[in-house]
Amino acid sequence: MRGPRGRLPALPALLWLALAPLPGPAARAELRVRVRLPGGQVTEESLQADSGSDCISLELRTADGALVTLTADFRQEVKIFRALILGELERGQSQFQALCFVTRLHRNEIIPSESMAKLRQKNPRTVRQAEEVRGLEHLSMDVAVNFSKGAQLSSHIHNVCAEAREAIYTREEDVKFWLEKGVDGSMFEVLPQTADLPDLQRCKLCADRWKPCICSYSLSIEWYPCMLKYCKSRDAGGKVSSYKCGIRSCQKGYTFDYYVPQKQLCLWDEET
């Protein structure tokens, strides 16, 4: 991308699940994990969990300085990616540009919020590397989301996407899923596509900085707890049972394609 968790057995993840019950009906927790970026640079990733609101968030700064946040709203089955991208002031851009991509959250993409809230870390100075690299996902974001109505989809949109009021995107197939759940369809607006505008090009091929085009933005979540690990124990009578004993970590990249009214809003997407 360019410039846009008796005694537990030893586990390779170096994070383990505390087995003590949650302190009350809900819990909040925050972890800071050091992770290595593709170019070798080490950065710090923040992970937060709130089992009361049934959500988690992850945040890291990429090698090009962009601040990337993933918010998973399990209650509403919504996943929100936000990118704060440093602007190119010498090319007439503002100090930073904000984008929000909203997609459906599927089961088993990431560990539950109550499990995340129980995570405790060993060796905080260790640089983590994901155990599993999941395939790149290429998504066509062909629908815009109205910020003022977005709270009906997920209450987190109001805070997470506040800087990206005019740049919140989703997919038509995800919209159909949410409409079936009773979400108000008036918050969605289908964006122009190549079929509507025959001259619409990809921004990297568009010579005119002020023409509309299809922008592409890539991001990667370098380390996140994607699965629970289970260990087996045997009681005095020989009965075998399983229990949560840790997590498996994953890395996953995403590329989002979406319409912009002018290439000036997509200067990172150029041929090199």
mmCIF file of C-alpha atoms in Angstrom:
data_model
loop_
_atom_site.group_PDB
_atom_site.id
_atom_site.type_symbol
_atom_site.label_atom_id
_atom_site.label_comp_id
_atom_site.label_asym_id
_atom_site.label_seq_id
_atom_site.Cartn_x
_atom_site.Cartn_y
_atom_site.Cartn_z
ATOM 1 C CA MET A 1 0.000 0.000 0.000
ATOM 2 C CA ARG A 2 1.188 3.465 -0.755
ATOM 3 C CA GLY A 3 0.631 6.794 0.863
ATOM 4 C CA PRO A 4 -3.276 5.705 0.785
ATOM 5 C CA ARG A 5 -4.441 -15.322 25.526
ATOM 6 C CA GLY A 6 -4.302 -25.398 36.986
ATOM 7 C CA ARG A 7 -1.393 -24.173 34.583
ATOM 8 C CA LEU A 8 -1.616 -23.423 30.941
ATOM 9 C CA PRO A 9 0.660 -25.147 28.443
ATOM 10 C CA ALA A 10 3.176 -23.053 26.531
ATOM 11 C CA LEU A 11 1.529 -21.410 23.527
ATOM 12 C CA PRO A 12 3.262 -19.820 20.536
ATOM 13 C CA ALA A 13 0.864 -16.874 20.484
ATOM 14 C CA LEU A 14 2.348 -15.503 23.731
ATOM 15 C CA LEU A 15 -1.061 -14.191 24.667
ATOM 16 C CA TRP A 16 -3.360 -16.262 26.798
ATOM 17 C CA LEU A 17 -6.907 -16.177 28.079
ATOM 18 C CA ALA A 18 -7.263 -15.470 31.760
ATOM 19 C CA LEU A 19 -9.604 -18.073 33.135
ATOM 20 C CA ALA A 20 -11.022 -15.896 35.905
ATOM 21 C CA PRO A 21 -14.668 -14.870 35.348
ATOM 22 C CA LEU A 22 -15.452 -11.381 34.137
ATOM 23 C CA PRO A 23 -15.667 -8.809 36.949
ATOM 24 C CA GLY A 24 -19.412 -8.262 36.722
ATOM 25 C CA PRO A 25 -21.833 -8.329 33.801
ATOM 26 C CA ALA A 26 -19.433 -6.602 31.407
ATOM 27 C CA ALA A 27 -15.747 -5.867 31.083
ATOM 28 C CA ARG A 28 -13.494 -3.524 29.165
ATOM 29 C CA ALA A 29 -9.868 -4.150 28.378
ATOM 30 C CA GLU A 30 -7.043 -2.631 26.363
ATOM 31 C CA LEU A 31 -3.851 -4.230 25.080
ATOM 32 C CA ARG A 32 -0.895 -2.730 23.268
ATOM 33 C CA VAL A 33 0.985 -5.114 21.027
ATOM 34 C CA ARG A 34 4.174 -4.518 19.054
ATOM 35 C CA VAL A 35 3.874 -5.796 15.494
ATOM 36 C CA ARG A 36 6.160 -5.856 12.481
ATOM 37 C CA LEU A 37 5.017 -4.198 9.275
ATOM 38 C CA PRO A 38 5.762 -5.691 5.820
ATOM 39 C CA GLY A 39 8.813 -3.466 5.285
ATOM 40 C CA GLY A 40 10.347 -4.517 8.621
ATOM 41 C CA GLN A 41 9.313 -1.443 10.593
ATOM 42 C CA VAL A 42 7.914 -2.119 14.077
ATOM 43 C CA THR A 43 4.764 -0.316 15.191
ATOM 44 C CA GLU A 44 2.426 -0.489 18.175
ATOM 45 C CA GLU A 45 -1.107 -1.757 17.751
ATOM 46 C CA SER A 46 -3.859 -0.916 20.223
ATOM 47 C CA LEU A 47 -6.637 -3.460 20.862
ATOM 48 C CA GLN A 48 -9.717 -2.557 22.895
ATOM 49 C CA ALA A 49 -12.691 -4.691 23.888
ATOM 50 C CA ASP A 50 -15.990 -3.820 25.532
ATOM 51 C CA SER A 51 -18.142 -6.860 26.280
ATOM 52 C CA GLY A 52 -20.988 -4.601 27.461
ATOM 53 C CA SER A 53 -21.498 -3.027 24.052
ATOM 54 C CA ASP A 54 -20.220 -6.232 22.373
ATOM 55 C CA CYS A 55 -17.582 -4.550 20.251
ATOM 56 C CA ILE A 56 -13.837 -4.472 19.757
ATOM 57 C CA SER A 57 -11.460 -2.084 18.011
ATOM 58 C CA LEU A 58 -7.919 -2.296 16.707
ATOM 59 C CA GLU A 59 -5.750 0.631 15.701
ATOM 60 C CA LEU A 60 -2.283 0.889 14.175
ATOM 61 C CA ARG A 61 -0.182 3.352 12.220
ATOM 62 C CA THR A 62 1.060 2.091 8.887
ATOM 63 C CA ALA A 63 4.509 2.583 7.370
ATOM 64 C CA ASP A 64 3.319 5.568 5.331
ATOM 65 C CA GLY A 65 1.902 7.302 8.417
ATOM 66 C CA ALA A 66 -1.795 6.519 7.908
ATOM 67 C CA LEU A 67 -3.791 5.695 11.046
ATOM 68 C CA VAL A 68 -5.961 2.605 10.419
ATOM 69 C CA THR A 69 -8.786 1.533 12.738
ATOM 70 C CA LEU A 70 -10.990 -1.549 12.627
ATOM 71 C CA THR A 71 -14.170 -1.564 14.731
ATOM 72 C CA ALA A 72 -16.216 -4.771 14.981
ATOM 73 C CA ASP A 73 -19.810 -4.309 16.187
ATOM 74 C CA PHE A 74 -20.936 -7.873 16.933
ATOM 75 C CA ARG A 75 -24.412 -6.801 18.022
ATOM 76 C CA GLN A 76 -25.228 -5.209 14.683
ATOM 77 C CA GLU A 77 -23.012 -7.501 12.572
ATOM 78 C CA VAL A 78 -21.130 -4.492 11.240
ATOM 79 C CA LYS A 79 -17.425 -4.001 10.613
ATOM 80 C CA ILE A 80 -16.015 -0.482 10.174
ATOM 81 C CA PHE A 81 -12.625 0.339 8.695
ATOM 82 C CA ARG A 82 -11.377 3.894 9.050
ATOM 83 C CA ALA A 83 -8.236 5.307 7.502
ATOM 84 C CA LEU A 84 -6.792 8.723 8.309
ATOM 85 C CA ILE A 85 -4.380 9.348 5.429
ATOM 86 C CA LEU A 86 -1.755 12.085 5.505
ATOM 87 C CA GLY A 87 -2.476 14.668 2.832
ATOM 88 C CA GLU A 88 -0.079 15.999 0.239
ATOM 89 C CA LEU A 89 -0.129 19.705 1.077
ATOM 90 C CA GLU A 90 2.073 20.634 -1.867
ATOM 91 C CA ARG A 91 -0.588 19.178 -4.174
ATOM 92 C CA GLY A 92 -3.479 21.113 -2.671
ATOM 93 C CA GLN A 93 -4.753 18.451 -0.262
ATOM 94 C CA SER A 94 -5.762 19.073 3.353
ATOM 95 C CA GLN A 95 -3.586 17.900 6.288
ATOM 96 C CA PHE A 96 -5.277 14.506 6.301
ATOM 97 C CA GLN A 97 -8.030 12.686 4.444
ATOM 98 C CA ALA A 98 -10.502 10.372 6.213
ATOM 99 C CA LEU A 99 -12.202 7.304 4.698
ATOM 100 C CA CYS A 100 -14.683 4.858 6.211
ATOM 101 C CA PHE A 101 -15.565 1.470 4.736
ATOM 102 C CA VAL A 102 -18.504 -0.365 6.314
ATOM 103 C CA THR A 103 -19.064 -4.076 5.652
ATOM 104 C CA ARG A 104 -20.964 -6.994 7.109
ATOM 105 C CA LEU A 105 -19.269 -8.737 10.047
ATOM 106 C CA HIS A 106 -19.387 -12.505 9.581
ATOM 107 C CA ARG A 107 -19.199 -15.122 12.324
ATOM 108 C CA ASN A 108 -15.749 -16.402 13.259
ATOM 109 C CA GLU A 109 -13.872 -13.533 11.600
ATOM 110 C CA ILE A 110 -12.476 -12.430 14.945
ATOM 111 C CA ILE A 111 -12.746 -13.676 18.519
ATOM 112 C CA PRO A 112 -15.813 -12.582 20.575
ATOM 113 C CA SER A 113 -15.627 -9.363 22.567
ATOM 114 C CA GLU A 114 -15.953 -11.179 25.911
ATOM 115 C CA SER A 115 -12.933 -13.332 25.039
ATOM 116 C CA MET A 116 -10.961 -10.306 23.883
ATOM 117 C CA ALA A 117 -11.770 -8.572 27.183
ATOM 118 C CA LYS A 118 -10.132 -11.494 29.028
ATOM 119 C CA LEU A 119 -6.860 -11.387 27.120
ATOM 120 C CA ARG A 120 -3.721 -10.750 29.146
ATOM 121 C CA GLN A 121 -0.291 -10.332 27.631
ATOM 122 C CA LYS A 122 3.087 -11.881 28.409
ATOM 123 C CA ASN A 123 6.345 -10.298 27.292
ATOM 124 C CA PRO A 124 4.931 -6.922 26.145
ATOM 125 C CA ARG A 125 8.195 -5.969 24.410
ATOM 126 C CA THR A 126 8.043 -8.977 22.086
ATOM 127 C CA VAL A 127 7.385 -8.129 18.441
ATOM 128 C CA ARG A 128 4.383 -10.174 17.302
ATOM 129 C CA GLN A 129 3.904 -11.780 13.933
ATOM 130 C CA ALA A 130 0.624 -13.306 12.813
ATOM 131 C CA GLU A 131 0.482 -17.109 12.779
ATOM 132 C CA GLU A 132 -1.838 -17.142 9.770
ATOM 133 C CA VAL A 133 -1.980 -14.879 6.733
ATOM 134 C CA ARG A 134 -5.504 -14.756 5.380
ATOM 135 C CA GLY A 135 -6.110 -13.973 1.737
ATOM 136 C CA LEU A 136 -6.420 -10.462 0.361
ATOM 137 C CA GLU A 137 -10.051 -9.364 0.041
ATOM 138 C CA HIS A 138 -10.951 -7.071 -2.868
ATOM 139 C CA LEU A 139 -14.203 -5.181 -2.281
ATOM 140 C CA SER A 140 -16.206 -2.942 -4.589
ATOM 141 C CA MET A 141 -17.779 -0.244 -2.412
ATOM 142 C CA ASP A 142 -20.613 0.869 -4.653
ATOM 143 C CA VAL A 143 -22.916 2.533 -2.085
ATOM 144 C CA ALA A 144 -22.492 5.685 0.019
ATOM 145 C CA VAL A 145 -23.728 5.848 3.641
ATOM 146 C CA ASN A 146 -25.401 8.988 5.000
ATOM 147 C CA PHE A 147 -23.460 9.950 8.146
ATOM 148 C CA SER A 148 -26.395 11.598 9.904
ATOM 149 C CA LYS A 149 -28.435 8.380 9.605
ATOM 150 C CA GLY A 150 -25.572 5.918 10.072
ATOM 151 C CA ALA A 151 -26.238 5.356 13.792
ATOM 152 C CA GLN A 152 -29.249 3.281 12.740
ATOM 153 C CA LEU A 153 -26.790 0.844 11.181
ATOM 154 C CA SER A 154 -24.224 0.984 14.009
ATOM 155 C CA SER A 155 -23.918 3.451 16.877
ATOM 156 C CA HIS A 156 -20.126 3.411 16.365
ATOM 157 C CA ILE A 157 -20.330 5.110 12.967
ATOM 158 C CA HIS A 158 -21.066 8.460 14.648
ATOM 159 C CA ASN A 159 -17.721 8.443 16.495
ATOM 160 C CA VAL A 160 -15.489 6.386 14.233
ATOM 161 C CA CYS A 161 -16.451 8.102 10.980
ATOM 162 C CA ALA A 162 -16.891 11.676 12.238
ATOM 163 C CA GLU A 163 -13.970 12.934 10.118
ATOM 164 C CA ALA A 164 -15.215 11.023 7.059
ATOM 165 C CA ARG A 165 -18.777 12.352 6.884
ATOM 166 C CA GLU A 166 -18.708 12.611 3.088
ATOM 167 C CA ALA A 167 -16.627 9.474 2.516
ATOM 168 C CA ILE A 168 -18.441 6.502 4.078
ATOM 169 C CA TYR A 169 -18.814 3.558 1.736
ATOM 170 C CA THR A 170 -20.384 0.114 1.758
ATOM 171 C CA ARG A 171 -21.437 -2.646 -0.683
ATOM 172 C CA GLU A 172 -24.813 -3.296 -2.247
ATOM 173 C CA GLU A 173 -24.736 -6.960 -1.158
ATOM 174 C CA ASP A 174 -24.178 -5.923 2.474
ATOM 175 C CA VAL A 175 -26.967 -3.340 2.200
ATOM 176 C CA LYS A 176 -29.383 -6.101 1.134
ATOM 177 C CA PHE A 177 -28.445 -8.100 4.256
ATOM 178 C CA TRP A 178 -29.013 -5.109 6.559
ATOM 179 C CA LEU A 179 -32.302 -4.174 4.868
ATOM 180 C CA GLU A 180 -33.578 -7.671 5.603
ATOM 181 C CA LYS A 181 -32.778 -6.982 9.263
ATOM 182 C CA GLY A 182 -34.967 -3.869 9.170
ATOM 183 C CA VAL A 183 -32.387 -1.108 8.682
ATOM 184 C CA ASP A 184 -33.762 2.082 7.086
ATOM 185 C CA GLY A 185 -32.750 2.081 3.428
ATOM 186 C CA SER A 186 -32.859 5.880 3.130
ATOM 187 C CA MET A 187 -29.316 6.106 4.557
ATOM 188 C CA PHE A 188 -27.882 4.439 1.439
ATOM 189 C CA GLU A 189 -27.196 5.950 -1.968
ATOM 190 C CA VAL A 190 -25.939 3.941 -4.930
ATOM 191 C CA LEU A 191 -22.794 5.514 -6.396
ATOM 192 C CA PRO A 192 -22.125 6.036 -10.127
ATOM 193 C CA GLN A 193 -20.545 3.077 -11.878
ATOM 194 C CA THR A 194 -18.837 2.559 -15.212
ATOM 195 C CA ALA A 195 -22.163 1.448 -16.695
ATOM 196 C CA ASP A 196 -23.622 4.851 -15.795
ATOM 197 C CA LEU A 197 -20.603 6.885 -16.907
ATOM 198 C CA PRO A 198 -18.860 5.243 -19.885
ATOM 199 C CA ASP A 199 -15.840 7.540 -19.541
ATOM 200 C CA LEU A 200 -15.316 6.632 -15.879
ATOM 201 C CA GLN A 201 -11.768 5.361 -15.429
ATOM 202 C CA ARG A 202 -9.697 4.050 -12.578
ATOM 203 C CA CYS A 203 -7.990 6.997 -10.891
ATOM 204 C CA LYS A 204 -4.498 5.656 -11.576
ATOM 205 C CA LEU A 205 -5.263 5.879 -15.308
ATOM 206 C CA CYS A 206 -6.989 9.263 -15.179
ATOM 207 C CA ALA A 207 -4.833 12.181 -16.301
ATOM 208 C CA ASP A 208 -7.206 14.965 -15.211
ATOM 209 C CA ARG A 209 -6.992 15.582 -11.461
ATOM 210 C CA TRP A 210 -10.477 17.108 -11.429
ATOM 211 C CA LYS A 211 -12.373 14.325 -13.214
ATOM 212 C CA PRO A 212 -14.411 11.633 -11.395
ATOM 213 C CA CYS A 213 -12.834 8.180 -11.265
ATOM 214 C CA ILE A 214 -12.765 4.865 -9.414
ATOM 215 C CA CYS A 215 -10.308 5.106 -6.529
ATOM 216 C CA SER A 216 -8.551 2.145 -4.917
ATOM 217 C CA TYR A 217 -7.288 2.088 -1.315
ATOM 218 C CA SER A 218 -5.503 -0.818 0.366
ATOM 219 C CA LEU A 219 -4.946 -1.463 4.057
ATOM 220 C CA SER A 220 -3.815 -4.368 6.194
ATOM 221 C CA ILE A 221 -4.631 -5.447 9.747
ATOM 222 C CA GLU A 222 -1.222 -6.880 10.581
ATOM 223 C CA TRP A 223 -2.120 -8.773 13.776
ATOM 224 C CA TYR A 224 -5.464 -9.619 15.339
ATOM 225 C CA PRO A 225 -6.919 -12.495 17.417
ATOM 226 C CA CYS A 226 -8.935 -14.385 14.821
ATOM 227 C CA MET A 227 -9.667 -17.692 16.564
ATOM 228 C CA LEU A 228 -9.797 -19.237 20.028
ATOM 229 C CA LYS A 229 -7.540 -22.153 20.843
ATOM 230 C CA TYR A 230 -8.819 -25.077 22.882
ATOM 231 C CA CYS A 231 -6.759 -27.437 25.025
ATOM 232 C CA LYS A 232 -7.809 -30.787 26.459
ATOM 233 C CA SER A 233 -7.647 -31.957 30.055
ATOM 234 C CA ARG A 234 -8.388 -35.284 31.695
ATOM 235 C CA ASP A 235 -9.987 -35.594 35.155
ATOM 236 C CA ALA A 236 -9.263 -38.266 37.774
ATOM 237 C CA GLY A 237 -11.887 -40.512 36.218
ATOM 238 C CA GLY A 238 -10.269 -40.248 32.801
ATOM 239 C CA LYS A 239 -12.949 -38.060 31.252
ATOM 240 C CA VAL A 240 -11.551 -35.677 28.645
ATOM 241 C CA SER A 241 -12.846 -32.111 28.363
ATOM 242 C CA SER A 242 -11.726 -29.043 26.417
ATOM 243 C CA TYR A 243 -11.214 -25.476 27.604
ATOM 244 C CA LYS A 244 -10.180 -22.140 26.096
ATOM 245 C CA CYS A 245 -6.438 -21.811 26.490
ATOM 246 C CA GLY A 246 -5.288 -19.153 24.038
ATOM 247 C CA ILE A 247 -5.760 -17.446 20.705
ATOM 248 C CA ARG A 248 -4.617 -17.775 17.122
ATOM 249 C CA SER A 249 -3.454 -14.584 15.448
ATOM 250 C CA CYS A 250 -4.072 -13.594 11.829
ATOM 251 C CA GLN A 251 -3.094 -10.943 9.316
ATOM 252 C CA LYS A 252 -5.467 -9.836 6.558
ATOM 253 C CA GLY A 253 -5.332 -7.262 3.813
ATOM 254 C CA TYR A 254 -8.163 -5.439 2.069
ATOM 255 C CA THR A 255 -8.452 -3.399 -1.112
ATOM 256 C CA PHE A 256 -11.452 -1.117 -1.525
ATOM 257 C CA ASP A 257 -12.600 0.339 -4.854
ATOM 258 C CA TYR A 258 -15.006 3.287 -4.749
ATOM 259 C CA TYR A 259 -16.199 6.290 -6.742
ATOM 260 C CA VAL A 260 -14.736 9.747 -6.130
ATOM 261 C CA PRO A 261 -16.012 12.948 -7.798
ATOM 262 C CA GLN A 262 -12.439 14.017 -8.598
ATOM 263 C CA LYS A 263 -9.033 12.355 -8.734
ATOM 264 C CA GLN A 264 -7.718 15.001 -6.324
ATOM 265 C CA LEU A 265 -9.303 12.870 -3.583
ATOM 266 C CA CYS A 266 -7.253 9.842 -4.627
ATOM 267 C CA LEU A 267 -3.711 11.027 -5.313
ATOM 268 C CA TRP A 268 -2.112 7.907 -3.757
ATOM 269 C CA ASP A 269 -3.666 5.741 -6.470
ATOM 270 C CA GLU A 270 -1.317 6.566 -9.291
ATOM 271 C CA GLU A 271 0.873 4.485 -11.531
ATOM 272 C CA THR A 272 4.496 4.391 -10.444
#
